[in-house]
Short mmCIF file of C-alpha atoms and ligand atoms in Angstrom, two decimals:
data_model
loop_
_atom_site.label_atom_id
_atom_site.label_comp_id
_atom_site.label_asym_id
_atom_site.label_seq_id
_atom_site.Cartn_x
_atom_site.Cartn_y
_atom_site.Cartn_z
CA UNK V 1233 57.52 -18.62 1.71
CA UNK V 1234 54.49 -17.22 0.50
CA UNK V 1235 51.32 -19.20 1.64
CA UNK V 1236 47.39 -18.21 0.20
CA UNK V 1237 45.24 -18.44 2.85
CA UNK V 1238 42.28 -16.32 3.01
CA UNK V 1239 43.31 -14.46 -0.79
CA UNK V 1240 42.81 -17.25 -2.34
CA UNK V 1241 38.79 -16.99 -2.72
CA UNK V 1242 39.16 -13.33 -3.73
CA UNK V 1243 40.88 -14.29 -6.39
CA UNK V 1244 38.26 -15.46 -8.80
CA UNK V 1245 35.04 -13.03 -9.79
CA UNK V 1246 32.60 -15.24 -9.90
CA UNK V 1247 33.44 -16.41 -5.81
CA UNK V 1248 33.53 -12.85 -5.00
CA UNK V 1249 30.59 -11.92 -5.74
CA UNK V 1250 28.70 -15.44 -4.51
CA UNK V 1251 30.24 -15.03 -1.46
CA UNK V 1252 28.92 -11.49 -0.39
CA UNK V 1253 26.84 -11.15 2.61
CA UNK V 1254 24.59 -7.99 2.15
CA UNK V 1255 23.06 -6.93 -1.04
CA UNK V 1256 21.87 -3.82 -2.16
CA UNK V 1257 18.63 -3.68 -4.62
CA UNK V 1258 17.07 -0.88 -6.55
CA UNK V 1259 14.15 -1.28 -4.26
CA UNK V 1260 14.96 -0.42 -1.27
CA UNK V 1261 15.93 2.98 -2.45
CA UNK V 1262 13.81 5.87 -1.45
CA UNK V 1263 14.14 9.09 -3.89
CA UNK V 1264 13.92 12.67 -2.22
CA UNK V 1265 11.72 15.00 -4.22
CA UNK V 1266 10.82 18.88 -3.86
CA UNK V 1267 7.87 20.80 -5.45
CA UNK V 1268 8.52 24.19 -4.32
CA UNK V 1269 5.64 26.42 -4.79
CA UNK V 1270 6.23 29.79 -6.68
CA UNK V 1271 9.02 29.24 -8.55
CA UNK V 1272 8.38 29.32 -13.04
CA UNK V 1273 10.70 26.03 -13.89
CA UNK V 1274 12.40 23.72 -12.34
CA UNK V 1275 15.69 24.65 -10.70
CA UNK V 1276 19.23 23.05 -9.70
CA UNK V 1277 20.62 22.39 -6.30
CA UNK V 1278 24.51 23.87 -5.62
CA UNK V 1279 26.02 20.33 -4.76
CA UNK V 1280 23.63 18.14 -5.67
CA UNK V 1281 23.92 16.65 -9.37
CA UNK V 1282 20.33 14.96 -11.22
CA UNK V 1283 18.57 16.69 -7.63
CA UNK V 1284 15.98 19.68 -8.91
CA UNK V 1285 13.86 22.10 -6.82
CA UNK V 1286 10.31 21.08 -8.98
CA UNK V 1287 7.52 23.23 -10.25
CA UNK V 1288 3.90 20.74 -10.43
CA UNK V 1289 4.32 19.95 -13.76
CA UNK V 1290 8.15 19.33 -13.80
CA UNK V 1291 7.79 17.19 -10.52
CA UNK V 1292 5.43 14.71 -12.19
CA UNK V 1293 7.78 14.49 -15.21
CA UNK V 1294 10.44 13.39 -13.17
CA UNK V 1295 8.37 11.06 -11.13
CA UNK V 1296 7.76 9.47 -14.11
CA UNK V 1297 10.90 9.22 -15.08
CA UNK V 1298 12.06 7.98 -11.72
CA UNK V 1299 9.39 5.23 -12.37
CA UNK V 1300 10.48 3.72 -15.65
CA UNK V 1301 14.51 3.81 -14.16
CA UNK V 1302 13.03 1.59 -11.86
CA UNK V 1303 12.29 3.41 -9.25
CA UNK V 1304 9.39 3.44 -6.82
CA UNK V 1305 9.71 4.85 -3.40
CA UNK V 1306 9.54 8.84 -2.75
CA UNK V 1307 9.92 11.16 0.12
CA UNK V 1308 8.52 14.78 -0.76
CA UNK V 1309 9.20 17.37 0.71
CA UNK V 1310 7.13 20.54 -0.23
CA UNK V 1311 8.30 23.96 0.26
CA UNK V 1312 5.72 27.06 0.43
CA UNK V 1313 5.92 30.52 -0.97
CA UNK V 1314 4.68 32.29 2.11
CA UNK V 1315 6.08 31.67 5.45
CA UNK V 1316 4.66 32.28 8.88
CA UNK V 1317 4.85 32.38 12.75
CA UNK V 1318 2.02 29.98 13.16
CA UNK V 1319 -1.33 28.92 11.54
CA UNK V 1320 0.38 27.09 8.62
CA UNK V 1321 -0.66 26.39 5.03
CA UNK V 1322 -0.07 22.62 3.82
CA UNK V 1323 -2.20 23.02 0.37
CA UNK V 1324 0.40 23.22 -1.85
CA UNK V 1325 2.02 20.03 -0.40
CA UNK V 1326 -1.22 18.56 -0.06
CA UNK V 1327 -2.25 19.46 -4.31
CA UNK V 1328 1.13 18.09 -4.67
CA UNK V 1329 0.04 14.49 -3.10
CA UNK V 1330 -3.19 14.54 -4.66
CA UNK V 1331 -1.83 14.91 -7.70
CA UNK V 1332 1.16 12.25 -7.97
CA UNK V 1333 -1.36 9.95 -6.68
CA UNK V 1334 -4.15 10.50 -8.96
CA UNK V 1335 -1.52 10.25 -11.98
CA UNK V 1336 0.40 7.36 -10.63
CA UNK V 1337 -1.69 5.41 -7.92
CA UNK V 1338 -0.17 1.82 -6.52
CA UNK V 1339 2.58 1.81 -9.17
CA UNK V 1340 4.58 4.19 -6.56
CA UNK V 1341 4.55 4.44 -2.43
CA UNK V 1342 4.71 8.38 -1.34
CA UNK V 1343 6.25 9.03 1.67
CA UNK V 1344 5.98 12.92 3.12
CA UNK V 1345 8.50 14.34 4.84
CA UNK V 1346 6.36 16.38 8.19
CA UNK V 1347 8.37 19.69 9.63
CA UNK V 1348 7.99 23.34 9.80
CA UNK V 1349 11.40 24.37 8.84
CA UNK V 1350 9.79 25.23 4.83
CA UNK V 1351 7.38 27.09 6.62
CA UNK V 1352 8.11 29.30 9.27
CA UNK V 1353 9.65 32.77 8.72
CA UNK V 1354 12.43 32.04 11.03
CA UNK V 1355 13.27 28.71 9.80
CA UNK V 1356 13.00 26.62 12.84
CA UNK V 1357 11.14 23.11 13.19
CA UNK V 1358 8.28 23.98 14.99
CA UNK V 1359 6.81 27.13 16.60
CA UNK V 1360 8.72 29.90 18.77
CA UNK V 1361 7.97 31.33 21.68
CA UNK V 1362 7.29 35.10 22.05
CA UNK V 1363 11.07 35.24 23.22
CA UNK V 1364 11.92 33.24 19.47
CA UNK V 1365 14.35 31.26 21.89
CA UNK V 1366 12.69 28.26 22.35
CA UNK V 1367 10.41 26.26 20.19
CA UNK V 1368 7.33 25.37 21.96
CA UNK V 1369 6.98 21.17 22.05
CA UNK V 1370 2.99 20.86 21.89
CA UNK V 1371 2.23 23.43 19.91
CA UNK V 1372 4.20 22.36 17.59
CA UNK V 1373 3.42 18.65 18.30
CA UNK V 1374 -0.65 19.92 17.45
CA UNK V 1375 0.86 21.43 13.74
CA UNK V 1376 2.99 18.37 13.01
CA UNK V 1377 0.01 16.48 13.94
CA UNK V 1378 -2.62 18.53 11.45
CA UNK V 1379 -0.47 18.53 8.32
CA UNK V 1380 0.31 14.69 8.50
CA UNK V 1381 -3.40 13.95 8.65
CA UNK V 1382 -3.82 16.74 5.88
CA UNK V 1383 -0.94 14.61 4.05
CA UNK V 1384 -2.73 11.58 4.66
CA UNK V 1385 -6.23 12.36 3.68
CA UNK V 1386 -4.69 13.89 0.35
CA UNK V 1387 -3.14 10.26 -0.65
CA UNK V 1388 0.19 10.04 1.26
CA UNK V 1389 1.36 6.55 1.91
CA UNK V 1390 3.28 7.58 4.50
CA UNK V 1391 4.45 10.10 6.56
CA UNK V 1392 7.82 11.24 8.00
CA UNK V 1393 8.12 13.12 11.17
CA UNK V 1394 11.76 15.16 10.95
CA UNK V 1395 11.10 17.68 13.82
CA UNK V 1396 12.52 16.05 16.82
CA UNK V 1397 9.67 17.51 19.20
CA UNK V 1398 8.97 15.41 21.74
CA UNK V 1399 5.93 13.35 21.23
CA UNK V 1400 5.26 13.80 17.63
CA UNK V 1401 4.99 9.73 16.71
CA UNK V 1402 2.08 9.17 19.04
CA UNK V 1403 0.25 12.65 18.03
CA UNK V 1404 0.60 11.61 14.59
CA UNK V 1405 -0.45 8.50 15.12
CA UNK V 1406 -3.63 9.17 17.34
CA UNK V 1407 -4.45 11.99 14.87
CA UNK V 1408 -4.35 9.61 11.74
CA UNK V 1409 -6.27 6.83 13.34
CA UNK V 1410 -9.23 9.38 14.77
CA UNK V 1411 -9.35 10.30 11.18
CA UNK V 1412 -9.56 6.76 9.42
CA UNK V 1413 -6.11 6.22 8.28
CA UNK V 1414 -5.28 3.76 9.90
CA UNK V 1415 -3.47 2.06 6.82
CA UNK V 1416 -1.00 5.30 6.61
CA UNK V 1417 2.54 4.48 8.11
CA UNK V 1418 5.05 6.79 9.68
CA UNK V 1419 8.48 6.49 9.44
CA UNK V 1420 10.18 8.28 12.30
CA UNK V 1421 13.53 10.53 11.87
CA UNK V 1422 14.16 8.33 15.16
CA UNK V 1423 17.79 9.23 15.60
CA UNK V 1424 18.38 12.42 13.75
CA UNK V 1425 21.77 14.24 14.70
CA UNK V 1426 22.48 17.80 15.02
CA UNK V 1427 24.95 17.16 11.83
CA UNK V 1428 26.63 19.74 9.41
CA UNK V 1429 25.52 17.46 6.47
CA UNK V 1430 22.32 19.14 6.09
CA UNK V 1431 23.54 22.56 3.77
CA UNK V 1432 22.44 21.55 0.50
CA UNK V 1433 18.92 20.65 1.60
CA UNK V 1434 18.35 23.77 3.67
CA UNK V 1435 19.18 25.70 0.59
CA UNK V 1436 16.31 23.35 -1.38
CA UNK V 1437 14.12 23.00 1.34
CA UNK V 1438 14.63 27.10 1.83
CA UNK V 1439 14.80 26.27 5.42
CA UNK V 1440 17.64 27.37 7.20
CA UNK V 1441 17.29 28.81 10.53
CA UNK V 1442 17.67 32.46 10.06
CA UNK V 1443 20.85 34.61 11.25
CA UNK V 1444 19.25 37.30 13.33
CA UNK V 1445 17.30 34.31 15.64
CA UNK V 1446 18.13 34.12 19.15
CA UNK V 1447 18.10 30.30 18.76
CA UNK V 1448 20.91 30.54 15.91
CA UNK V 1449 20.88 26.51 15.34
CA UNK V 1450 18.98 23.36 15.81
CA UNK V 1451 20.97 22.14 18.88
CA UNK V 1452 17.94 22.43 21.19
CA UNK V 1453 16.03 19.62 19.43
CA UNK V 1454 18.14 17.47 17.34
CA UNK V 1455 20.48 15.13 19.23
CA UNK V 1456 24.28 15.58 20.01
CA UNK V 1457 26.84 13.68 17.70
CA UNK V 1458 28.14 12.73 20.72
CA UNK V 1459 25.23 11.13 22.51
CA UNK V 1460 24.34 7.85 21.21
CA UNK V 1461 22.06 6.72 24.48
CA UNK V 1462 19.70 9.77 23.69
CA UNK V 1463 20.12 8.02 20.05
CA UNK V 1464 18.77 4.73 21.44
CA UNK V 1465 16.30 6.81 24.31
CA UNK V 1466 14.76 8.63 20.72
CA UNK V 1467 14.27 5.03 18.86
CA UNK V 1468 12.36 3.67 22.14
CA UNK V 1469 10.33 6.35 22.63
CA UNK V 1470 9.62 6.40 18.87
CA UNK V 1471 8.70 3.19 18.50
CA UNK V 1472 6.44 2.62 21.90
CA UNK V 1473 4.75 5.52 20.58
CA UNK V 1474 3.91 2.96 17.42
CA UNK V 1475 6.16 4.44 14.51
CA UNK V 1476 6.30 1.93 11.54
CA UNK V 1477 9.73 2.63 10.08
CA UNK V 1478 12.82 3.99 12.01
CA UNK V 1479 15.78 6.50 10.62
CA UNK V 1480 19.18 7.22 10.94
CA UNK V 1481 20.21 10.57 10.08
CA UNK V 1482 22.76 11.29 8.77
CA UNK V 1483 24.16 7.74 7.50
CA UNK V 1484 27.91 7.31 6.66
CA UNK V 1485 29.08 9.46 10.21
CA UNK V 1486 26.21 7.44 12.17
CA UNK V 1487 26.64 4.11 10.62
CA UNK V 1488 27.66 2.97 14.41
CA UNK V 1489 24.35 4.19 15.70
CA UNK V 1490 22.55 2.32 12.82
CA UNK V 1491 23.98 -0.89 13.64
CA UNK V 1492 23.91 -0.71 17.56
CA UNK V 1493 19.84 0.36 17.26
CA UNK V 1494 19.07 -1.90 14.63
CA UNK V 1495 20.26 -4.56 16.42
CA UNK V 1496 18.66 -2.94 19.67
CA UNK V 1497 14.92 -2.50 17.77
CA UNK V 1498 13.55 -5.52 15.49
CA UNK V 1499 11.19 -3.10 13.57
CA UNK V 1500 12.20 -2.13 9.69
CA UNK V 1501 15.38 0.31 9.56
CA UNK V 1502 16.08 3.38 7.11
CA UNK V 1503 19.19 5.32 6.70
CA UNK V 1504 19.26 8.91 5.06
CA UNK V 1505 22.12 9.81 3.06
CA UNK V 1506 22.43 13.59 3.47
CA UNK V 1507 22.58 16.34 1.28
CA UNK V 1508 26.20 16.77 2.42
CA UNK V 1509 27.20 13.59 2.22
CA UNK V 1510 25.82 13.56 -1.12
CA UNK V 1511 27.65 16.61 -2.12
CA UNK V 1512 30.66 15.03 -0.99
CA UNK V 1513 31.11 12.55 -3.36
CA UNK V 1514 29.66 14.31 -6.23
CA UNK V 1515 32.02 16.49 -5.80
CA UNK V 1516 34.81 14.72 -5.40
CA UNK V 1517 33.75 12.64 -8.35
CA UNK V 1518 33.73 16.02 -10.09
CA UNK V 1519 37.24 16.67 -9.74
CA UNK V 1520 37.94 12.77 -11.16
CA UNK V 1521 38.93 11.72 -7.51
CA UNK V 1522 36.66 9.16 -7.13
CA UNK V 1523 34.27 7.37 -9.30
CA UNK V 1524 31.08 8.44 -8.82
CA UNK V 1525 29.00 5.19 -9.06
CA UNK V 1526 31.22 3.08 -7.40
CA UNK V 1527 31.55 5.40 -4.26
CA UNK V 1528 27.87 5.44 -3.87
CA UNK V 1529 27.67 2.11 -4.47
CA UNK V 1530 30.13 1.22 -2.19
CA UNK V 1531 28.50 3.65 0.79
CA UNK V 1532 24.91 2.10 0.27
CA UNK V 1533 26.68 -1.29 0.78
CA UNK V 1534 28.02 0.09 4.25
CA UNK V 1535 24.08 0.74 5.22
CA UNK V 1536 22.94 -2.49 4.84
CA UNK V 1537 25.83 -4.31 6.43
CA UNK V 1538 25.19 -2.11 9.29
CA UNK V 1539 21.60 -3.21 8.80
CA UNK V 1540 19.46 -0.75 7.38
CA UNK V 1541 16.17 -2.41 4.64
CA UNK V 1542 15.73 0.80 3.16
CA UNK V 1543 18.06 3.69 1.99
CA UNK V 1544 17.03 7.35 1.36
CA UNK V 1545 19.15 8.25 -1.17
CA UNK V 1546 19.40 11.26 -3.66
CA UNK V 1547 21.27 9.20 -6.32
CA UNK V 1548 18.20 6.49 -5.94
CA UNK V 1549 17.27 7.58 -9.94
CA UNK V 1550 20.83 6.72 -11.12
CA UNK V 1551 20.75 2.86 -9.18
CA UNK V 1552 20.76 0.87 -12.65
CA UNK V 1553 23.96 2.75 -13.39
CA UNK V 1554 25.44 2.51 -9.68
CA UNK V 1555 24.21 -1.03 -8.70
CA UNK V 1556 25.92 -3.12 -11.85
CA UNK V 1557 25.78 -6.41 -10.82
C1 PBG D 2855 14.58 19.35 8.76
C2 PBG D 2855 15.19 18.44 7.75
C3 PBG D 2855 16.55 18.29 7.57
C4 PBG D 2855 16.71 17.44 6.49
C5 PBG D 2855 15.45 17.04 6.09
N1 PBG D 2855 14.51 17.69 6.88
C6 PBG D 2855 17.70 18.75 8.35
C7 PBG D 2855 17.78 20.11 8.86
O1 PBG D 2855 17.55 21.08 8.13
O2 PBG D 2855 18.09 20.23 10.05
C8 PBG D 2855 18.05 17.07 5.93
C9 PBG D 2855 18.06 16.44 4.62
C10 PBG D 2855 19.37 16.46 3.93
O3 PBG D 2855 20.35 17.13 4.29
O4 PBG D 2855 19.42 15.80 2.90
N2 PBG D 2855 13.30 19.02 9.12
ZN1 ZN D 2856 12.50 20.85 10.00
#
């Protein structure tokens, strides 16, 4: 004999969706940008769909566009023409700020992504040593330190450490407070994995380490897949040293680690959903194997059960299709 038990409240609509337990809205969704300095119009990303590499002018056209689809929240991420050892440039991200916040003010938060990668010649996250096989912590720590206050004293809401030196939050922090901006958060790549979901955005970002380095990968300063305690060590530190917002990176393969540390740490939680991962399911999607809205729906679902407030996304612009109901 056939008995309902617990089928029988799935079986009406209107139940299933009162009875959910997490909720994702349009604004918790955090939209990656790129200006990319040099280039004559805006160009596509292999693997990413509705994603662009922006000029200026394009990048303000889409921010605006972003805005009216309901859309607020931004993470830029600025990529320079010229690349160097040391003694970087941060005016083109900088003009970039200045002018999304002139145009658009309060009606948008700007969060800035803070690394070297974009910049150096090597492609690295900080600066090498003469050897170019180690990246040297405080010297980098001192760059990090003077583009985020750069970033802040151009307009940036916030900025986002996604180096993994060692003492980056509180140099950051210090720096911005000696300098007035004290109202400027940072959000902290807190717990950001050495991960092969990262190809898409190294091609954007034009930041991939380069062949010919000694140091061939990030392994040295981004943390092992397989260590969650130095997952949970990197939060700690991170947020004794006073950061505001704490990330997960990547999201789907870490969505254990996002749990376990947001349960851990009571401060606000973001998760970033990869280039790869993004790929993934656009491409899938693109061979009619999965449908594209509900699949991201469904994974930005999985990041707020496992507790993240926020969700870096780079389908955020398409959330009035994705999040129906
Ligand atoms: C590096 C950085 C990375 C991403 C953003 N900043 C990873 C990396 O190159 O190691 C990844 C973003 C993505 O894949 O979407 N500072
Ligand atoms: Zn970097």
């Amino acid at each position: 004999m056939v008995e309902l038990n617990l089928r029988r409240v799935r079986l009406n609509r209107h139940l299933r969706t009162a009875m959910r337990e997490c909720r994702v809205h349009r604004n918790q969704l955090i939209q990656p940008v790129f200006a990319v300095d040099g280039i004559d119009g805006r160009e596509t990303i292999a693997g990413l769909d509705e994603v662009y590499r922006d000029t200026p002018d394009s990048l303000l056209a889409q921010i605006e566009a972003d805005l009216a689809a309901g859309i607020d929240k931004f993470l830029l991420f600025g990529v320079p023409r010229d690349k160097h050892l040391t003694g970087f440039d941060h005016g083109f991200a900088s003009e970039r700020i200045a002018a999304i916040k002139n145009r658009f003010g309060t009606d948008l938060w700007l969060a800035v992504d803070v690394c070297l990668c974009s910049y150096t010649t090597h492609g690295h996250c900080g600066v090498l040593n003469e050897a170019g096989d180690y990246v040297v912590n405080d010297a980098t720590v001192a760059e990090l330190a003077a583009a985020a206050t750069q970033y802040a004293d151009a307009g940036a809401d916030c900025v986002a450490p996604s180096d993994m030196m060692d003492g980056r939050v509180g140099a950051i922090r210090a720096a911005l407070d000696a300098r007035g901006h004290e109202r400027v958060t940072v959000m902290s790549y807190a717990a950001k994995f050495h991960s092969s979901f990262y190809g898409p955005f190294r091609a954007a970002a034009n930041s991939a380490p380069a062949a010919d380095n000694p140091l061939s990968d990030r392994s040295t300063y981004q943390l092992d897949p397989a260590r969650p305690s130095d997952a949970l060590l990197s939060a700690a530190r991170d947020d004794a040293e006073g950061a505001d917002i704490l990330m997960v990176k990547p999201g789907l393969p870490y969505l254990d680690v996002l749990a376990d540390l947001s349960a851990a740490i009571p401060k606000p939680w973001a998760v970033y959903q990869t280039s790869g991962e993004q790929a993934a399911i656009d491409v899938l999607a693109k061979h009619q194997l999965i449908g594209r809205d509900a699949a991201q729906a469904e994974t930005w679902t999985a990041f707020v059960r496992a507790g993240a407030q926020m969700i870096i996304s780079y389908a955020a612009r398409r959330a009035q299709a994705i999040l129906k109901d």
